[in-house]
Amino acid sequence: MAAPRQPQKATYDAIVIGAGIQGSFTAYHLAQSHRDTLLLEQFFLPHSRGSSHGQSRIIRSAYHEEHYSRMMPDSFHLWQKLEAEAGTSLCRQTGLLVLGPAGDPKLEGCRRSLGVDHVLDAAALAQRFPGFRLHAGEVAVLDSTAGVLFADRALRAVQEVFRRHGGTLRDGEKVLRIEPGAMVTVTTTVGVYRAPRLIITAGAWTGTLLEPLGLRLPLQPLRIDVCYWREKQPDSTSTGSVSPCFLAKGLSQAPHGIYGLPALEYPGMVKLCHHHGSPTDPEKRDQAPSGASRPDIAVLSNFVSNYLPRLEPQPAVMETCLYTNTPDEDFILDRHPKFSNIVIGAGFSGHGFKFAPVVGKLLCELSLGEEPSHSLAPFAITRFPGVLRPAL
């Protein structure tokens, strides 16, 4: 259902471009800071063209990178705050298993981030979670805090609370032009808007918006296969319990990592994704890839056969999603190097959804000139040399 049309006005305290989960949380924080905020979305809501659609995402504490593990307590707290404000449940705690070779640096980093030593060998894992099978020299780290975020529901909730705090959401308005200045001017297919601060969170379309502003960020949109695998003997719905989520790190059969979520979307079907995909034009993401080859699905099928004995070896449902990756798979959260009142949130690289409440807070703080609540050093544009070009 499209957002209701609201009376059009020209000037705001802040404009946010892109109403995915990151932009919606940015607008939410701005509105809660009593800034009159316009949130623009090029497609009519809800839509499946970007990276925030679908029913589920993983939320977890286990991260081998310290800058992410330090952000997660804040993120959990802010998700709970949104649940209270929206009056709805947005998360189900399931736990998460991180599978990998014993002693793998990333696996060890995940274990350290939890502050507890929940490591299961093959025998212990099979006894506690019989749907998983490890091989010699492999272990699982258990993150009991982890679970599933209900993605579509979360996106609706944050947008509804944003509106409740006086925010304006206009969908079906594609941005045609951005003119920098003390008051930034944004021209869309419907109107012209001005604000002293602009935040760009346009996902795979961010690069297109920034190039006329003289900034060419190394953002690569990827088309990702999202597959659902039928349980041989479905029982999660009858018992009321579900298996944990999982991540595979450092396994030879999962070179880019594989992650999975329990059977919560389709009855009796487990969701699996290869954390890898093929470069794509976001305008053509929904077109089937040329040729019949689907190498990522073959990787998933091989993984299922070797590690998930309770699943059928071929996927029952195949969908797609869109990642927008940076070369190091870390986010970009920074000001434009030339126009300091233009703030950019981009490159969430397939693992940003769980961080959206914190990302939105940080982008809000940047745009208001406030001290960031977390270090932004890992997310600086300056880590990519040569991105500033003459404006077109």
XYZ file of C-alpha atoms in Angstrom:
392
model
C 0.000 0.000 0.000
C 1.463 3.347 -1.055
C 2.102 6.034 1.504
C -0.824 8.455 1.668
C -0.348 11.697 -0.232
C 0.424 14.569 2.099
C 0.190 18.294 1.434
C 3.330 19.284 -0.438
C 5.609 21.924 1.011
C 8.990 23.121 -0.113
C 11.285 23.598 2.904
C 12.327 21.190 5.670
C 14.965 20.946 8.385
C 16.322 17.760 6.797
C 15.764 15.634 3.700
C 16.561 11.908 3.571
C 16.741 10.200 0.164
C 15.896 6.492 0.269
C 13.263 4.917 2.520
C 14.872 1.554 3.039
C 15.648 0.503 6.588
C 18.730 2.763 6.911
C 17.054 5.895 5.576
C 13.863 5.226 7.518
C 15.784 4.958 10.799
C 17.755 8.099 9.942
C 14.505 9.989 9.380
C 13.065 8.463 12.578
C 15.990 9.784 14.666
C 15.794 13.208 13.028
C 12.076 13.448 13.743
C 12.665 12.401 17.350
C 15.236 15.216 17.538
C 12.387 17.584 16.607
C 13.636 18.210 13.066
C 10.994 18.654 10.392
C 12.077 15.810 8.110
C 11.171 14.735 4.569
C 11.827 11.085 3.634
C 11.820 10.474 -0.132
C 11.443 7.095 -1.842
C 11.595 6.628 -5.610
C 9.328 3.555 -5.652
C 5.804 3.206 -4.337
C 5.792 1.417 -0.983
C 6.044 -1.414 -0.256
C 8.417 -2.623 -2.971
C 11.009 -5.343 -3.524
C 13.473 -3.394 -5.672
C 16.091 -2.645 -3.012
C 17.695 -4.381 -0.027
C 15.144 -3.940 2.772
C 12.247 -6.113 1.614
C 11.483 -9.682 2.679
C 10.298 -11.152 5.916
C 13.461 -11.920 7.881
C 17.033 -10.937 8.716
C 19.511 -12.209 11.302
C 20.355 -10.154 14.382
C 23.375 -11.282 16.415
C 26.040 -10.220 18.865
C 28.774 -12.419 17.374
C 31.065 -10.359 15.130
C 34.776 -10.839 14.604
C 35.219 -7.122 13.829
C 35.357 -5.157 17.086
C 33.759 -2.014 15.621
C 30.620 -4.005 14.848
C 30.492 -6.015 18.062
C 30.749 -2.735 20.041
C 27.720 -1.347 18.193
C 25.417 -4.324 18.738
C 24.314 -3.659 22.359
C 23.101 -0.232 21.254
C 21.364 -1.792 18.282
C 19.534 -4.389 20.406
C 18.414 -1.628 22.768
C 17.113 0.569 19.939
C 15.239 -2.321 18.318
C 13.531 -2.952 21.658
C 12.700 0.758 21.917
C 11.050 0.658 18.491
C 9.075 -2.443 19.486
C 7.732 -0.564 22.511
C 6.881 2.524 20.443
C 5.222 0.544 17.673
C 3.470 -1.868 20.037
C 4.520 -4.910 18.033
C 7.098 -7.696 18.178
C 9.921 -7.244 15.681
C 12.308 -10.019 16.721
C 12.272 -13.683 17.689
C 15.182 -15.056 19.688
C 16.444 -18.297 18.144
C 20.173 -18.317 18.866
C 22.836 -18.545 16.187
C 25.609 -21.010 15.398
C 28.853 -19.827 13.803
C 30.372 -22.843 12.050
C 34.009 -23.058 11.033
C 37.403 -24.692 11.412
C 38.702 -24.814 14.991
C 41.124 -21.937 15.528
C 39.917 -19.938 12.507
C 40.675 -16.242 13.250
C 37.196 -15.018 12.335
C 35.549 -17.759 14.340
C 37.776 -16.922 17.313
C 36.884 -13.255 16.921
C 33.182 -14.144 17.098
C 33.809 -16.200 20.239
C 35.663 -13.330 21.911
C 32.922 -10.855 21.012
C 30.422 -12.880 23.038
C 32.478 -12.806 26.221
C 31.442 -16.400 26.966
C 32.867 -19.668 25.727
C 29.986 -21.559 24.113
C 31.945 -23.784 21.715
C 30.461 -27.077 20.525
C 32.401 -29.856 18.828
C 30.770 -32.169 16.284
C 29.372 -34.558 18.870
C 27.992 -31.856 21.156
C 26.442 -30.030 18.209
C 24.749 -33.181 16.872
C 23.301 -33.926 20.303
C 21.981 -30.425 20.946
C 21.089 -29.416 17.365
C 20.637 -32.600 15.301
C 19.834 -30.619 12.161
C 23.523 -29.678 11.848
C 26.514 -31.873 11.055
C 30.154 -30.885 11.468
C 33.252 -32.635 10.176
C 36.641 -33.396 11.688
C 38.418 -30.273 12.922
C 35.295 -28.100 12.814
C 33.413 -26.470 15.695
C 30.398 -24.238 16.313
C 30.250 -21.071 18.434
C 26.815 -20.501 19.963
C 25.436 -16.950 20.203
C 22.377 -17.332 22.418
C 21.452 -13.625 22.075
C 20.811 -13.918 18.347
C 17.560 -14.242 16.502
C 15.421 -13.233 13.561
C 14.259 -9.705 12.789
C 10.913 -9.498 11.003
C 12.161 -7.215 8.239
C 8.978 -6.087 6.468
C 7.258 -5.517 9.797
C 10.265 -3.568 11.103
C 10.355 -1.289 8.070
C 6.661 -0.496 8.395
C 7.031 0.106 12.133
C 9.880 2.606 11.887
C 8.101 4.501 9.114
C 4.863 4.629 11.109
C 6.640 5.951 14.211
C 8.492 8.488 12.038
C 5.149 9.781 10.743
C 3.722 9.805 14.262
C 6.521 12.206 15.246
C 5.546 14.593 12.456
C 7.739 13.249 9.658
C 6.718 13.389 5.994
C 7.174 10.306 3.796
C 6.698 10.752 0.066
C 7.008 7.647 -2.091
C 6.885 7.347 -5.870
C 9.211 10.356 -6.189
C 12.490 9.752 -7.968
C 15.244 12.286 -7.312
C 16.359 13.921 -10.552
C 18.856 16.477 -9.300
C 20.678 17.607 -6.155
C 22.042 21.142 -5.983
C 24.461 21.660 -3.071
C 24.644 24.845 -1.065
C 23.861 26.224 2.378
C 20.327 25.135 1.512
C 20.464 21.925 -0.516
C 17.882 21.769 -3.300
C 16.431 18.379 -4.268
C 14.365 18.120 -7.440
C 12.165 15.049 -7.880
C 9.706 13.868 -10.497
C 6.984 15.561 -8.427
C 8.427 18.620 -6.698
C 11.363 20.727 -5.525
C 12.455 20.662 -1.866
C 15.068 22.527 0.136
C 16.779 21.857 3.463
C 19.994 22.849 5.250
C 20.969 19.172 5.540
C 20.638 16.187 3.217
C 21.232 12.510 3.996
C 21.596 10.069 1.098
C 20.735 6.440 1.885
C 19.699 5.299 -1.579
C 21.222 1.824 -1.582
C 22.301 0.659 -5.030
C 21.275 4.033 -6.494
C 23.626 6.017 -4.223
C 26.443 6.096 -6.754
C 24.189 7.549 -9.453
C 23.115 10.361 -7.122
C 26.665 11.156 -5.995
C 28.495 11.228 -9.325
C 27.045 14.637 -10.334
C 28.308 15.857 -6.940
C 31.861 14.865 -7.882
C 32.032 11.711 -5.762
C 32.536 8.243 -7.219
C 32.382 5.716 -4.392
C 33.429 2.082 -5.003
C 29.919 0.670 -4.594
C 29.066 -2.577 -6.372
C 25.446 -3.757 -6.536
C 25.183 -7.547 -6.461
C 22.257 -9.820 -7.287
C 21.966 -12.429 -4.529
C 20.111 -15.738 -4.700
C 17.845 -16.281 -1.678
C 16.796 -19.932 -1.473
C 14.397 -21.916 0.703
C 15.072 -25.592 1.377
C 12.354 -27.989 2.434
C 12.780 -29.898 5.701
C 12.567 -33.657 5.153
C 10.401 -33.985 8.254
C 9.006 -30.565 9.211
C 8.381 -30.327 12.928
C 9.147 -26.756 13.971
C 5.550 -25.611 13.693
C 4.184 -28.494 15.711
C 6.633 -28.113 18.601
C 6.559 -24.311 18.675
C 10.377 -24.220 18.635
C 12.707 -23.410 15.771
C 16.307 -24.238 14.951
C 18.945 -21.526 15.399
C 20.195 -19.275 12.644
C 23.689 -20.065 11.437
C 26.749 -18.597 9.722
C 29.537 -20.556 8.063
C 32.973 -18.912 8.206
C 36.246 -20.219 6.847
C 34.832 -23.478 5.497
C 36.261 -24.662 2.169
C 32.757 -25.419 0.916
C 31.575 -21.881 1.737
C 34.374 -19.626 0.418
C 32.361 -16.405 0.757
C 30.309 -17.512 3.747
C 26.829 -19.006 3.921
C 24.064 -18.042 6.314
C 20.706 -19.530 7.144
C 17.510 -18.768 9.043
C 14.968 -21.208 10.477
C 11.622 -22.108 8.894
C 9.666 -18.977 9.788
C 8.752 -17.504 6.385
C 7.508 -20.521 4.444
C 6.239 -23.426 6.596
C 8.807 -26.198 6.722
C 11.386 -24.322 4.640
C 14.768 -23.089 5.858
C 16.201 -19.918 4.282
C 19.795 -20.089 3.008
C 21.973 -17.580 1.182
C 25.498 -17.592 -0.177
C 27.105 -14.311 0.939
C 28.119 -13.685 -2.652
C 26.498 -12.716 -5.919
C 26.879 -11.414 -9.439
C 27.314 -7.731 -10.375
C 24.071 -6.198 -11.540
C 22.405 -2.995 -12.642
C 19.819 -2.196 -9.942
C 17.401 -1.078 -12.651
C 17.526 -4.619 -14.087
C 17.823 -6.656 -10.880
C 14.487 -8.396 -11.398
C 15.481 -9.721 -14.811
C 16.602 -13.366 -14.857
C 20.378 -13.741 -15.369
C 21.493 -14.753 -18.847
C 22.176 -18.441 -19.286
C 21.105 -21.294 -17.053
C 24.154 -21.349 -14.771
C 23.468 -20.566 -11.093
C 26.831 -21.302 -9.416
C 25.799 -19.887 -6.040
C 22.879 -22.310 -5.854
C 25.257 -25.180 -6.609
C 27.447 -24.029 -3.688
C 24.400 -23.940 -1.411
C 23.221 -27.374 -2.535
C 26.629 -28.877 -1.818
C 26.668 -27.227 1.611
C 23.203 -28.557 2.444
C 24.224 -32.100 1.495
C 27.308 -31.949 3.710
C 26.164 -29.923 6.737
C 22.360 -29.900 6.946
C 21.217 -33.543 6.739
C 17.576 -32.799 7.545
C 17.039 -30.666 4.430
C 16.220 -31.754 0.899
C 19.296 -31.355 -1.345
C 17.677 -28.939 -3.835
C 15.918 -25.627 -3.149
C 12.124 -25.516 -3.226
C 11.822 -21.726 -3.680
C 14.318 -19.309 -5.236
C 14.117 -15.526 -4.875
C 16.611 -12.672 -5.210
C 17.872 -9.780 -3.131
C 20.223 -6.874 -3.744
C 23.469 -6.162 -1.916
C 25.456 -2.967 -2.383
C 29.026 -3.847 -1.441
C 32.141 -1.852 -0.685
C 35.526 -3.480 -1.438
C 36.124 -4.206 2.277
C 32.425 -4.894 3.051
C 32.434 -2.163 5.714
C 29.785 0.547 5.640
C 30.244 4.134 4.460
C 28.980 6.623 7.062
C 30.463 10.021 6.371
C 29.996 13.548 5.111
C 30.593 14.448 1.492
C 34.263 15.557 1.347
C 33.320 18.848 -0.333
C 29.763 19.533 0.876
C 29.697 18.992 4.626
C 25.914 19.296 4.955
C 25.439 16.264 2.682
C 25.792 13.013 4.662
C 26.102 9.569 3.085
C 25.134 6.117 4.366
C 25.978 3.387 1.860
C 27.615 0.041 1.173
C 25.850 -2.071 3.770
C 27.179 -5.171 2.009
C 24.497 -7.627 3.005
C 24.942 -7.316 6.771
C 23.586 -3.859 7.588
C 19.928 -4.472 8.448
C 20.552 -5.390 12.099
C 22.566 -2.171 12.562
C 19.933 0.141 11.084
C 18.845 1.749 14.396
C 22.468 2.652 15.183
C 23.292 3.640 11.607
C 20.281 5.947 11.579
C 21.391 7.491 14.877
C 24.939 8.041 13.590
C 23.762 9.615 10.327
C 21.402 11.841 12.311
C 24.267 12.888 14.603
C 26.531 13.604 11.618
C 23.891 15.732 9.941
C 23.248 17.729 13.140
C 26.949 18.253 13.860
C 26.775 16.237 17.077
C 29.479 14.005 18.529
C 28.955 10.508 17.049
C 27.909 7.909 19.605
C 30.311 5.365 18.030
C 33.629 5.740 16.248
C 33.174 6.463 12.560
C 36.817 5.828 11.644
C 36.118 2.383 10.075
C 33.410 3.920 7.880
C 35.252 6.967 6.495
C 35.247 7.758 2.791
C 38.978 8.581 2.995
C 39.800 4.860 3.154
C 39.086 4.851 -0.598
C 41.613 7.166 -2.314
C 40.801 9.025 -5.500
C 37.010 9.075 -5.162
C 36.605 12.859 -5.361
C 36.221 14.002 -8.972
C 35.277 17.266 -10.672
C 31.506 17.643 -10.480
C 29.678 16.956 -13.759
